XYZ file of C-alpha atoms in Angstrom:
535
model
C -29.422 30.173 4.043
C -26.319 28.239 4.428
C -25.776 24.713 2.039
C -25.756 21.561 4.779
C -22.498 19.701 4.936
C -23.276 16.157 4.839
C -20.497 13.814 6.337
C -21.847 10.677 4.735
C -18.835 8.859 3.364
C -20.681 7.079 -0.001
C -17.521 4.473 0.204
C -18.248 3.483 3.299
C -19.214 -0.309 4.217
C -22.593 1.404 5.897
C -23.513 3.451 3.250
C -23.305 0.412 0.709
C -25.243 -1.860 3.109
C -27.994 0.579 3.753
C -28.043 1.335 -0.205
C -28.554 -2.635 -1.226
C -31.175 -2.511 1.471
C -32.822 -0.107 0.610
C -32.784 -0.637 -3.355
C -33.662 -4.127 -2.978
C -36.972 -2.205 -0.736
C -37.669 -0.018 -3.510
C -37.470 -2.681 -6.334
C -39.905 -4.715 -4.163
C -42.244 -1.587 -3.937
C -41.973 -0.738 -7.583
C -42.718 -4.721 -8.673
C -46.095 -4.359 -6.458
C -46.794 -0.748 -7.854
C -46.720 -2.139 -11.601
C -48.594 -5.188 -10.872
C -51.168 -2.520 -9.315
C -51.364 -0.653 -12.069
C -51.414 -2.991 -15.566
C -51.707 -6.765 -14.339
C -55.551 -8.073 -15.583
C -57.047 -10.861 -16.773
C -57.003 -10.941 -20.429
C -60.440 -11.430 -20.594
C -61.049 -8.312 -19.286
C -58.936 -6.425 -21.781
C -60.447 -8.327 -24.849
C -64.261 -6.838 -23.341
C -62.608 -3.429 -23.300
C -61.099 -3.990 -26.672
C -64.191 -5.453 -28.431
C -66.437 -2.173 -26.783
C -64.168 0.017 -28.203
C -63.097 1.030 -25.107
C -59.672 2.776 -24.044
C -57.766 1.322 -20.619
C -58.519 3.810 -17.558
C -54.550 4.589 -17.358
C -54.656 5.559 -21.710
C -57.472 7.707 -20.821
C -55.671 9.944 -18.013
C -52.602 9.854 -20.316
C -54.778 11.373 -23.083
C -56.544 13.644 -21.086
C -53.280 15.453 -19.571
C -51.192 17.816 -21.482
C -48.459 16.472 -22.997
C -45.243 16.380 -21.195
C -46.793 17.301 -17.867
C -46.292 15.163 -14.607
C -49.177 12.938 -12.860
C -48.966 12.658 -9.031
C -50.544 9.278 -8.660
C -52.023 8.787 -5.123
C -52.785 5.499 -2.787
C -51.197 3.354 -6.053
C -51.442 -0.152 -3.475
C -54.996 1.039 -1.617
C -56.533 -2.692 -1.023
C -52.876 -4.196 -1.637
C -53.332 -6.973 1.082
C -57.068 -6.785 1.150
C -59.838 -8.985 -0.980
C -57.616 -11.654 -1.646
C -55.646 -9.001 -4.213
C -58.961 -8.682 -6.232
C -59.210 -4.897 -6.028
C -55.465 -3.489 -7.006
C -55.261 -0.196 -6.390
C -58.743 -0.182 -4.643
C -60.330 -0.423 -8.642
C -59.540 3.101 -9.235
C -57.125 5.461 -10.171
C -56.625 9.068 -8.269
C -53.998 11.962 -8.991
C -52.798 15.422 -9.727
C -52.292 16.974 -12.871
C -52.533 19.475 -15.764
C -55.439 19.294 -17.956
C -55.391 22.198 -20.963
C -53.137 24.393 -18.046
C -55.288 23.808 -15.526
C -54.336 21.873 -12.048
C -56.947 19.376 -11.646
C -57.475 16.132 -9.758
C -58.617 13.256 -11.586
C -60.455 9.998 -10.734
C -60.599 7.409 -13.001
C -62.568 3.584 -12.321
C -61.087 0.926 -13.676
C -63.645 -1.537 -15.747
C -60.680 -4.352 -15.642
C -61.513 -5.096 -12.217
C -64.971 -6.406 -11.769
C -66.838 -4.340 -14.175
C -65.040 -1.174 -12.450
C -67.326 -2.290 -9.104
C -67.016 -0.360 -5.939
C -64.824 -2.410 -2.938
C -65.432 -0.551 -0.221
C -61.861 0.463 -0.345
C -62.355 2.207 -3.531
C -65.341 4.390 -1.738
C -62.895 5.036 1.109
C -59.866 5.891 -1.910
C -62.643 7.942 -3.685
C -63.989 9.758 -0.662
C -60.385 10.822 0.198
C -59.742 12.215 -3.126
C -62.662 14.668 -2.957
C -61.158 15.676 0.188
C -58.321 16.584 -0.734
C -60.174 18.479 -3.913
C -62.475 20.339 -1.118
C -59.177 20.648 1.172
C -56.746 22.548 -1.656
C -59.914 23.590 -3.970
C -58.835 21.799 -6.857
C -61.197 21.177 -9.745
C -62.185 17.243 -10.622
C -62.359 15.133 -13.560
C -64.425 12.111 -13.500
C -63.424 9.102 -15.682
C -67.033 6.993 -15.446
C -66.935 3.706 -15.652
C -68.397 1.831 -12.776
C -70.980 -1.192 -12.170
C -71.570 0.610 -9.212
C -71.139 -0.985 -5.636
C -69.798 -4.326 -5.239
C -73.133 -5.899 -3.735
C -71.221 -8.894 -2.140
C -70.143 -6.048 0.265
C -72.940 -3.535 -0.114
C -72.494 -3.654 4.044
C -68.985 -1.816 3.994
C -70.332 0.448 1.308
C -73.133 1.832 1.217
C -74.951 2.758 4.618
C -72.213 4.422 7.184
C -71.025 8.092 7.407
C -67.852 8.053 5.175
C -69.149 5.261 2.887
C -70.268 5.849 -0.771
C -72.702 8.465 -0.140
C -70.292 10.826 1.699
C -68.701 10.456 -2.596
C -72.129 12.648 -3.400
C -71.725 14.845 -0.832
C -68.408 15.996 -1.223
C -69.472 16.740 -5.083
C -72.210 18.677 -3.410
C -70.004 20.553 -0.984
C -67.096 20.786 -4.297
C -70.178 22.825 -6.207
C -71.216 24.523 -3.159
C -67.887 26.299 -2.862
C -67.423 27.055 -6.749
C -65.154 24.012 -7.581
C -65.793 23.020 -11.121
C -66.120 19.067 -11.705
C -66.184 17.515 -14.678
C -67.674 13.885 -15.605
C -66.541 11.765 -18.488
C -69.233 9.138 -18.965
C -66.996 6.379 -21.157
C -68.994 3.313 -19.477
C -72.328 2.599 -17.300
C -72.903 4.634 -14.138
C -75.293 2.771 -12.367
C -77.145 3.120 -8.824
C -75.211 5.630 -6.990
C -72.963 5.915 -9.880
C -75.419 7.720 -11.525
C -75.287 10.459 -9.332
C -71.134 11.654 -10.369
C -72.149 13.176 -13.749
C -75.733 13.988 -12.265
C -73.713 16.315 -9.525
C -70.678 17.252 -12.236
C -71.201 20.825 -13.530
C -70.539 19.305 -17.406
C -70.632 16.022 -18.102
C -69.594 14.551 -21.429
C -70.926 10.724 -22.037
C -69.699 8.046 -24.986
C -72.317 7.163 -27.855
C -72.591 3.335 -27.262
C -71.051 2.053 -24.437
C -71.858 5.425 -21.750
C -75.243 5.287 -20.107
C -76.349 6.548 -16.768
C -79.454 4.958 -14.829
C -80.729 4.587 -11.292
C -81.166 0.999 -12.051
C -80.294 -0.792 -15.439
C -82.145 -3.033 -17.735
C -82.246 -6.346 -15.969
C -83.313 -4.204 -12.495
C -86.189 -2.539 -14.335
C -87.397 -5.362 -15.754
C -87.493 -7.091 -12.372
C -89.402 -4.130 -10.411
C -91.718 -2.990 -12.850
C -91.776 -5.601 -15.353
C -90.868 -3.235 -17.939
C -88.389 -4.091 -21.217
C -85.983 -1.437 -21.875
C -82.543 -1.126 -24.200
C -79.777 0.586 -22.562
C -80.071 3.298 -24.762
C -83.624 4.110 -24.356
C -83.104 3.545 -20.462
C -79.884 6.186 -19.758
C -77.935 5.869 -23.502
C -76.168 9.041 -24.892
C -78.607 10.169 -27.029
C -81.701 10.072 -24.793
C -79.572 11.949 -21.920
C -78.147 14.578 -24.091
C -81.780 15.496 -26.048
C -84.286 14.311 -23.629
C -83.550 13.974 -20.265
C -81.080 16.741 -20.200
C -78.747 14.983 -17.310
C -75.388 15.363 -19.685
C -74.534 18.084 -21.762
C -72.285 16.847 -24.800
C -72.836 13.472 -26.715
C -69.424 12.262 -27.708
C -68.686 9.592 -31.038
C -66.098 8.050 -29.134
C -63.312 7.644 -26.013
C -60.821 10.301 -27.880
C -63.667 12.381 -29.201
C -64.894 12.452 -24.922
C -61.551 13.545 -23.937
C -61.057 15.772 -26.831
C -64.312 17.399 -25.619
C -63.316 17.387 -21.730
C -59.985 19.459 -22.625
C -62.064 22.223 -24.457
C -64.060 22.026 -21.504
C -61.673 22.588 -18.905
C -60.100 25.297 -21.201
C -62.629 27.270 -20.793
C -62.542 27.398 -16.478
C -61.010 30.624 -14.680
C -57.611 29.893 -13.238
C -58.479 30.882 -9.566
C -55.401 33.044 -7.869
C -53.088 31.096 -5.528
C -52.039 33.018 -2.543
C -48.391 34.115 -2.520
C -46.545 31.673 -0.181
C -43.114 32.990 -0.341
C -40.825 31.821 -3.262
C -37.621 31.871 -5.402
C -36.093 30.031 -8.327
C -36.320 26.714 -8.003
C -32.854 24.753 -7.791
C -31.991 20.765 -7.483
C -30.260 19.810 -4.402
C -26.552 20.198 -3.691
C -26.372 16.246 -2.676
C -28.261 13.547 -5.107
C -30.995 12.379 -4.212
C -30.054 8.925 -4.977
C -28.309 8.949 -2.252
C -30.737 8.541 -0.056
C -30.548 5.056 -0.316
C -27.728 4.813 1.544
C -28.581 7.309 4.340
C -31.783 4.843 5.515
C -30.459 2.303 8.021
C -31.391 -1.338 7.237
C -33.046 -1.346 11.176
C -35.500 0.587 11.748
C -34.292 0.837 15.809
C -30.530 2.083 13.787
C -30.276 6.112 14.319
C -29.474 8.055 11.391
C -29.417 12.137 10.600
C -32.316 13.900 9.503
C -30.368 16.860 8.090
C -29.044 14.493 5.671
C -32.249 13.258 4.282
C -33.005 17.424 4.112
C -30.027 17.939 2.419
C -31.155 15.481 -0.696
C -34.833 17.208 -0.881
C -34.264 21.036 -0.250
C -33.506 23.355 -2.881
C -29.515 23.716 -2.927
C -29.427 21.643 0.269
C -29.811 25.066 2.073
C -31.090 25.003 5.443
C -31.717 27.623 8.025
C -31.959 25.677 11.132
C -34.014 27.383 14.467
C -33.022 26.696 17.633
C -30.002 24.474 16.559
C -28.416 23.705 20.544
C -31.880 23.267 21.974
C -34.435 20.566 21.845
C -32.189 18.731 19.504
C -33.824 15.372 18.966
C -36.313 17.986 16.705
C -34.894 19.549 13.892
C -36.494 22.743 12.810
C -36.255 25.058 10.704
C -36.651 26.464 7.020
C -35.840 25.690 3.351
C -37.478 25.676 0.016
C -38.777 22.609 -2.033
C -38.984 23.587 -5.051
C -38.921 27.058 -4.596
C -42.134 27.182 -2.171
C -40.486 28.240 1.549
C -41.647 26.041 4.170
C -40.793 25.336 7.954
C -39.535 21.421 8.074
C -39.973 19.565 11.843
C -37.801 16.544 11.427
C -37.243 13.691 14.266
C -33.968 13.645 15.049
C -35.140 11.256 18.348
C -37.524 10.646 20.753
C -39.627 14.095 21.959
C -38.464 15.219 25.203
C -40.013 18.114 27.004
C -37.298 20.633 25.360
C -37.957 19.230 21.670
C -41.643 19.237 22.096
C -41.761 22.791 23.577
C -39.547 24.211 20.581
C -41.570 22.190 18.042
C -44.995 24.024 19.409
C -43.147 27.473 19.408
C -41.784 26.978 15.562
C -45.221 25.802 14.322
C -46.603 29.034 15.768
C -43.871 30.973 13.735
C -44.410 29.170 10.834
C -48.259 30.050 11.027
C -47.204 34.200 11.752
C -45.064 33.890 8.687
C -48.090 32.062 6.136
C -44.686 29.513 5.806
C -46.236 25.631 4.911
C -44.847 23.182 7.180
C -43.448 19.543 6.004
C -43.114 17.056 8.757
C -40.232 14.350 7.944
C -41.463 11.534 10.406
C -38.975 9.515 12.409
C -40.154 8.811 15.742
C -40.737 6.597 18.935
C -42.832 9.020 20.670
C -42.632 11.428 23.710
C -40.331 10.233 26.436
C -42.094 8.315 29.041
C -40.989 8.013 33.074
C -41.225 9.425 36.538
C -39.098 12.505 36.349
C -40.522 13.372 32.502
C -44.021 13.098 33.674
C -43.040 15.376 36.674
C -41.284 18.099 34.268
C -44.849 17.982 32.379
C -43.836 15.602 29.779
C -47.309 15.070 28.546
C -48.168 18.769 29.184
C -45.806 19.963 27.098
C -46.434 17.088 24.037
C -49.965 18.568 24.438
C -48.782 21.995 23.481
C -46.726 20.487 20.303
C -50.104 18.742 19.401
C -52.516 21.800 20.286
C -50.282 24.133 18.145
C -49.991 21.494 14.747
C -53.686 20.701 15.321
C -54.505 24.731 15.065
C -52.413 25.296 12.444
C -53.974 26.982 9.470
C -50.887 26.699 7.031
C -50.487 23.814 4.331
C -49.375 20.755 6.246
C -47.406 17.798 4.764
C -46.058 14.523 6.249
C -43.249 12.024 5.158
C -43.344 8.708 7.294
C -39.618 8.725 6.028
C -39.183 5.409 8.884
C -40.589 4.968 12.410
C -44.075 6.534 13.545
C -44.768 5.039 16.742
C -47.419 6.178 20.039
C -48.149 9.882 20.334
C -45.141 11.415 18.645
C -47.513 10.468 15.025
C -49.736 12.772 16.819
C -47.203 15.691 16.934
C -45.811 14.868 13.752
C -49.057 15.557 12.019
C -50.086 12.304 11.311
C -53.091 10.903 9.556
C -55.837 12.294 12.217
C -54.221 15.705 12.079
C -55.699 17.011 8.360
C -52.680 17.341 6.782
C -53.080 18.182 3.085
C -51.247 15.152 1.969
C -49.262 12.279 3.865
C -46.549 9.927 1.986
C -45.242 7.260 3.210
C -41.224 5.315 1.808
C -41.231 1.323 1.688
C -39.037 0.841 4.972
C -41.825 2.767 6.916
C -43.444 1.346 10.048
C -46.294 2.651 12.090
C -48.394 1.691 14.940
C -49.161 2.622 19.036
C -45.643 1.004 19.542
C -42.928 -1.218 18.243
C -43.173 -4.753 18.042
C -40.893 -5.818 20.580
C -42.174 -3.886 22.799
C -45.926 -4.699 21.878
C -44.806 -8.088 22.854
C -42.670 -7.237 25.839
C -45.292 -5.539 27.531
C -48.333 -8.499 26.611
C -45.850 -11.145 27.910
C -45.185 -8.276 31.416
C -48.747 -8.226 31.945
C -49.607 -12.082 30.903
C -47.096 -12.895 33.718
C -48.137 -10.565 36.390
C -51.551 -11.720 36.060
C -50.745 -15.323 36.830
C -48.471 -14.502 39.628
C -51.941 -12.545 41.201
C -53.439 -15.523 41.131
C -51.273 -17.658 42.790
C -49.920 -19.484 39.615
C -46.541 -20.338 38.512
C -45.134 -18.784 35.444
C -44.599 -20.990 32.345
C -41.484 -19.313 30.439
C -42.857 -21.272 27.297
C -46.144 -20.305 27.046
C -45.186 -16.330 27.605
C -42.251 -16.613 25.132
C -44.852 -18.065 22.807
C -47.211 -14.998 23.334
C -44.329 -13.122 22.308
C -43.304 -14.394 19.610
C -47.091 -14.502 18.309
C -47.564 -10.896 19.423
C -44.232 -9.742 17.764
C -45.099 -11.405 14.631
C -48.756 -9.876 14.420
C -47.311 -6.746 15.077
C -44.440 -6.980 12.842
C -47.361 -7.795 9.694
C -49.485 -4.399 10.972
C -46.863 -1.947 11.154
C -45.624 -3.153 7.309
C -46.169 -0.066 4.878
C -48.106 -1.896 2.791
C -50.369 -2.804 5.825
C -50.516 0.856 6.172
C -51.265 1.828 2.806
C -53.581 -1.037 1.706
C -56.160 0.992 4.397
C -55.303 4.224 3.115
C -54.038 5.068 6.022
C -51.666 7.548 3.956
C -51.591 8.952 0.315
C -49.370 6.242 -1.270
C -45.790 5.278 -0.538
C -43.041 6.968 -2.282
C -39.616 6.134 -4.238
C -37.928 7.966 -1.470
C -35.783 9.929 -4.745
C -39.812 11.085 -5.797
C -40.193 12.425 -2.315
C -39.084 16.111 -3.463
C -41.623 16.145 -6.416
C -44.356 14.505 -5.171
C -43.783 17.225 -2.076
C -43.300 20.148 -4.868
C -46.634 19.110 -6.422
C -48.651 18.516 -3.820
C -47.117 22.115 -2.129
C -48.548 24.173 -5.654
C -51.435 22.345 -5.424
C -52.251 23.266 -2.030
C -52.117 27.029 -3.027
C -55.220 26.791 -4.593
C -56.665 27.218 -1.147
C -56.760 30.253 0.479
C -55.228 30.533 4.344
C -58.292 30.403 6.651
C -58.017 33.047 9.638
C -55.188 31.970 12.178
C -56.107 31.003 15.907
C -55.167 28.790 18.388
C -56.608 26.437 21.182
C -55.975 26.689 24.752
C -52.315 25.723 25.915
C -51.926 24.629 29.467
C -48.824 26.320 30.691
C-alpha cells in the first residue's frame, strides 16, 4: 500500500488556528474527564479510609498487570445529568489485561452515594455486558453497590433494558461459556446481590463484603427479625454456610490477589485470524491532528489526512478513488489488524452511497473489520436525487452495514447529522464500539437548519390562516430553536446518555481503535448473509 501525502502546511495561519481550537477543546474535555474520575467529597473518602477500603480506580489499577493499558469507556456517562451527582454514571467500565488475560472490568464506585445505582449507571452497566456478550470477553466485577438509587427506582428497575436486563446478560455471558468473576469488597444488596450470585467465582472481603436480598434494617422491618451483617450475608457465613461465594478474602489486596490467581487459571479462547502484519506508528504525528479539525463544524476538511495520522505507516490503499468521492474507501491497518475504513469526505450522493454498499460487501467476502470515520450531513436531498433513487440507493448503503457480520467500529470524528449516522454505522447499527472527539456534533439535523425549517413552517402556518407574519416572533423561535439545538447536539450531551462509548483525545483515537479491534477477535465471525436490496 502506498504512504498518503498529506499537503497540510503545519506553518500555516489555518493549521495554527484549528490547533489552538482544538487544544483548548481537548483541555476542556480532559478538565471534565478528571473531575469524573477523582473529584469526591471528603467525607466520602474518610468512610472508605476508616473501612479499610481501597478507591474503585486503586482497585482496577491493582487488579491489572503491571504496565498494561486500560481502555476506559463512557468516562462522562451522566455528565450533564442529576445535577452532576453521578460522575461517570457511579461506575467505572473498561478493557484490560488481568494475569494475560483480556477481560472487561466493572467497577462501582462507593464515593458516590454509597456506590447507588442512577439509572444511568444501569444503562452504562447494561452496555458493558454487551459489549462482553458482543466480543466474548470475560468480566470482572468490582462489588460495591447500595443497590438502586430508590429516589429513581422508576428509571431503574421495571423496563426492558433497566437493571434486570444487568442479570440477564450475566445469564446469557454463562450461557455461552464466558467466565465472570465477582469481587465482593462492599455490600451487594437487592438486585446487587444477584452479580456474584450469577459470577462463576466470586471472591468477597472479611468485614466490610456482604451479600443479601435485603439488609439489616429491611429485615428487621418485614419480619421483625434482628440480624448483624455478618450473620445476614457476611464473608464467613457465605463462604461456609450458604455456599453463594467461593473464597473468603482478609482484605482488598488479599481479594485481588485472589481474583488474579483466579483468572490465571481460565483458557485463553482462540481469536480468529483477521489478517495482520507488524505493527508500525504512523508516517505523520498524530498530534497533528489538532490542526487538521476545522474550528466550524460547517468548514470542509480531508479525511485522508485524519487517516494518514491513525493508519499504520500512513499507508492507504484507496478503492474506487475517481468515483463516489465524497466517500473515501478503502484499506489500511491499525495497529497491524487490516480493516476496510468508509470515511465522509461530504454529503452521500447516489454514487458515494452505491460504492459505500459495494465496499462493505467486499470487506465482509474478505473477513476485513470495517472502521467508519464519521463526518457527515446526510444523503443529498431534492427533486432530481430522489428521481435517480437517492433514498433507494442510501437504503442499499444501510441494508449492506446493517448485514454486515465483520467487527464494526465508529469515530464521530465531527458532524453526524439525519440518515447518513445511519450509513455510517451509528449507534442503532451494533457496532462493536463507537467513540466520539470533543468537537463532535450529532442530531436529525444541524441547528440552523433545525431552526430554519421551525421558523418555514411557523410562518406558513400563519399565512394559511389568514394572519400576518411577525418577523420578531419567528426570529425569536429561531433563535430559541437554534440554541436548544445547539445544547443537544454538544458531545457531552451525547455522551452523558451513552449515546456512544466515551469521547476520545482525538491523538488516543488509534489505540483506543487498536484495543477495541483485538478485543473484538475474541468473537468468532457469525455466517455472512445479506437482506434484500431493491435494485
Amino acid at each position: 500500500m502506498r504512504k498518503i501525502q498529506s499537503t497540510i502546511s503545519t506553518n500555516s495561519p489555518e493549521f495554527r488556528q484549528y490547533a489552538e481550537h482544538n487544544r483548548k477543546l481537548v483541555g476542556e474535555f480532559r478538565q471534565k474527564q478528571e473531575a469524573a474520575r477523582h473529584d469526591r467529597g471528603q467525607r466520602a473518602l474518610d468512610r472508605l479510609e476508616k473501612q479499610g477500603k481501597l478507591r474503585p480506580r486503586d482497585r482496577i489499577d491493582k487488579l491489572l498487570d503491571p504496565g498494561t493499558p486500560f481502555l476506559e469507556l463512557s468516562s462522562l456517562a451522566a455528565n450533564r445529568a442529576y445535577d452532576g451527582d453521578s460522575p461517570s454514571a457511579s461506575s467505572i467500565v473498561g478493557i484490560g489485561t488481568v494475569s494475560g488475560r483480556e477481560v472487561l472490568i466493572r467497577a462501582d464506585d462507593p464515593t458516590v452515594k454509597g456506590g447507588a445505582w442512577y439509572p444511568l449507571s444501569a444503562k452504562k452497566i447494561v452496555r458493558a455486558l454487551d459489549i462482553a456478550i458482543e466480543n466474548r470477553l470475560p468480566v470482572i466485577h468490582l462489588c460495591d453497590s447500595a443497590g438502586g438509587f430508590l429516589q429513581l427506582q422508576s428509571e431503574v428497575f421495571p423496563d426492558k433494558h433497566m437493571a434486570g436486563r444487568i442479570f440477564r446478560n450475566q445469564s446469557i455471558l454463562s450461557k455461552m461459556g464466558v467466565k465472570q468473576l465477582a469481587l465482593v469488597f462492599g455490600h451487594c444488596t437487592a438486585g446487587g446481590a444477584y452479580i456474584p450470585a450469577l459470577s462463576d467465582y466470586s471472591v468477597i472481603v472479611r468485614g466490610t463484603g456482604a451479600v443479601f436480598l435485603g439488609g439489616p434494617p429491611l429485615v428487621k422491618a418485614a419480619t421483625g427479625e434482628d440480624v448483624s451483617v455478618e450473620d445476614l450475608g457476611g464473608a464467613d457465613m457465605h463462604t461456609s454456610v450458604s455456599g453463594t461465594c467461593d473464597y473468603p478474602a482478609r482484605d482488598e489486596v488479599d481479594a485481588i490477589r485472589i481474583g488474579r490467581e483466579i483468572v490465571s487459571q481460565w483458557e485463553r479462547p482462540p481469536k480468529w485470524s483477521c489478517q495482520q502484519d507488524t505493527p508500525e506508528d504512523p508516517a505523520y504525528d498524530p498530534a497533528e491532528l489538532y490542526g487538521i479539525i476545522p474550528d466550524d463544524i460547517k468548514k470542509h476538511f480531508d479525511m485522508r489526512e485524519v487517516i494518514a495520522r491513525i493508519v499504520d505507516g500512513s499507508r492507504f490503499h484507496e478503492y474506487q478513488p475517481n468515483y463516489g468521492q465524497t466517500l473515501i474507501c478503502g484499506y489500511a491497518n491499525i495497529w497491524g489488524y487490516k480493516v476496510g475504513i468508509l470515511a465522509n469526505n461530504g454529503v452521500l450522493f447516489n454514487e458515494s452511497s452505491l460504492k459505500g454498499g459495494h465496499f462493505i460487501e467486499l470487506c465482509n467476502q474478505n473477513n476485513t473489520p470495517l472502521v467508519f470515520l464519521q463526518n457527515i450531513t446526510g444523503y443529498m436531498i431534492g427533486r432530481d436525487y430522489e428521481r435517480n433513487g437517492i433514498t433507494k440507493d442510501g437504503a442499499k448503503m444501510i441494508m449492506a452495514q446493517s448485514c454486515s457480520h465483520v467487527p464494526k467500529f465508529t469515530v464521530m470524528c465531527n458532524g453526524s447529522f439525519g440518515a447518513g449516522n445511519y450509513g455510517m454505522c451509528g449507534r442503532a447499527f451494533d457496532g462493536r464500539f463507537l467513540f466520539a472527539w470533543p468537537n463532535h456534533q450529532i442530531g436529525v439535523m444541524g441547528g440552523d437548519q433545525a431552526a430554519n425549517t421551525l421558523a418555514e413552517v411557523k410562518a406558513n402556518q400563519i399565512r394559511r390562516n389568514g394572519g400576518t407574519v411577525d418577523e420578531a416572533e419567528i426570529q425569536q423561535l429561531w433563535q430559541e430553536t437554534r440554541r436548544a439545538y445547539e445544547d443537544q447536539l454538544s458531545a457531552y450531551h451525547s455522551t452523558s446518555e451513552l449515546w456512544d462509548d466515551g469521547i476520545l483525545d482525538p491523538v488516543d483515537t488509534r489505540n483506543a481503535l487498536g484495543m477495541a479491534i483485538s478485543a473484538s477477535l475474541n468473537a468468532p465471525l457469525q455466517d455472512q448473509g445479506f437482506g434484500v436490496f431493491r435494485f
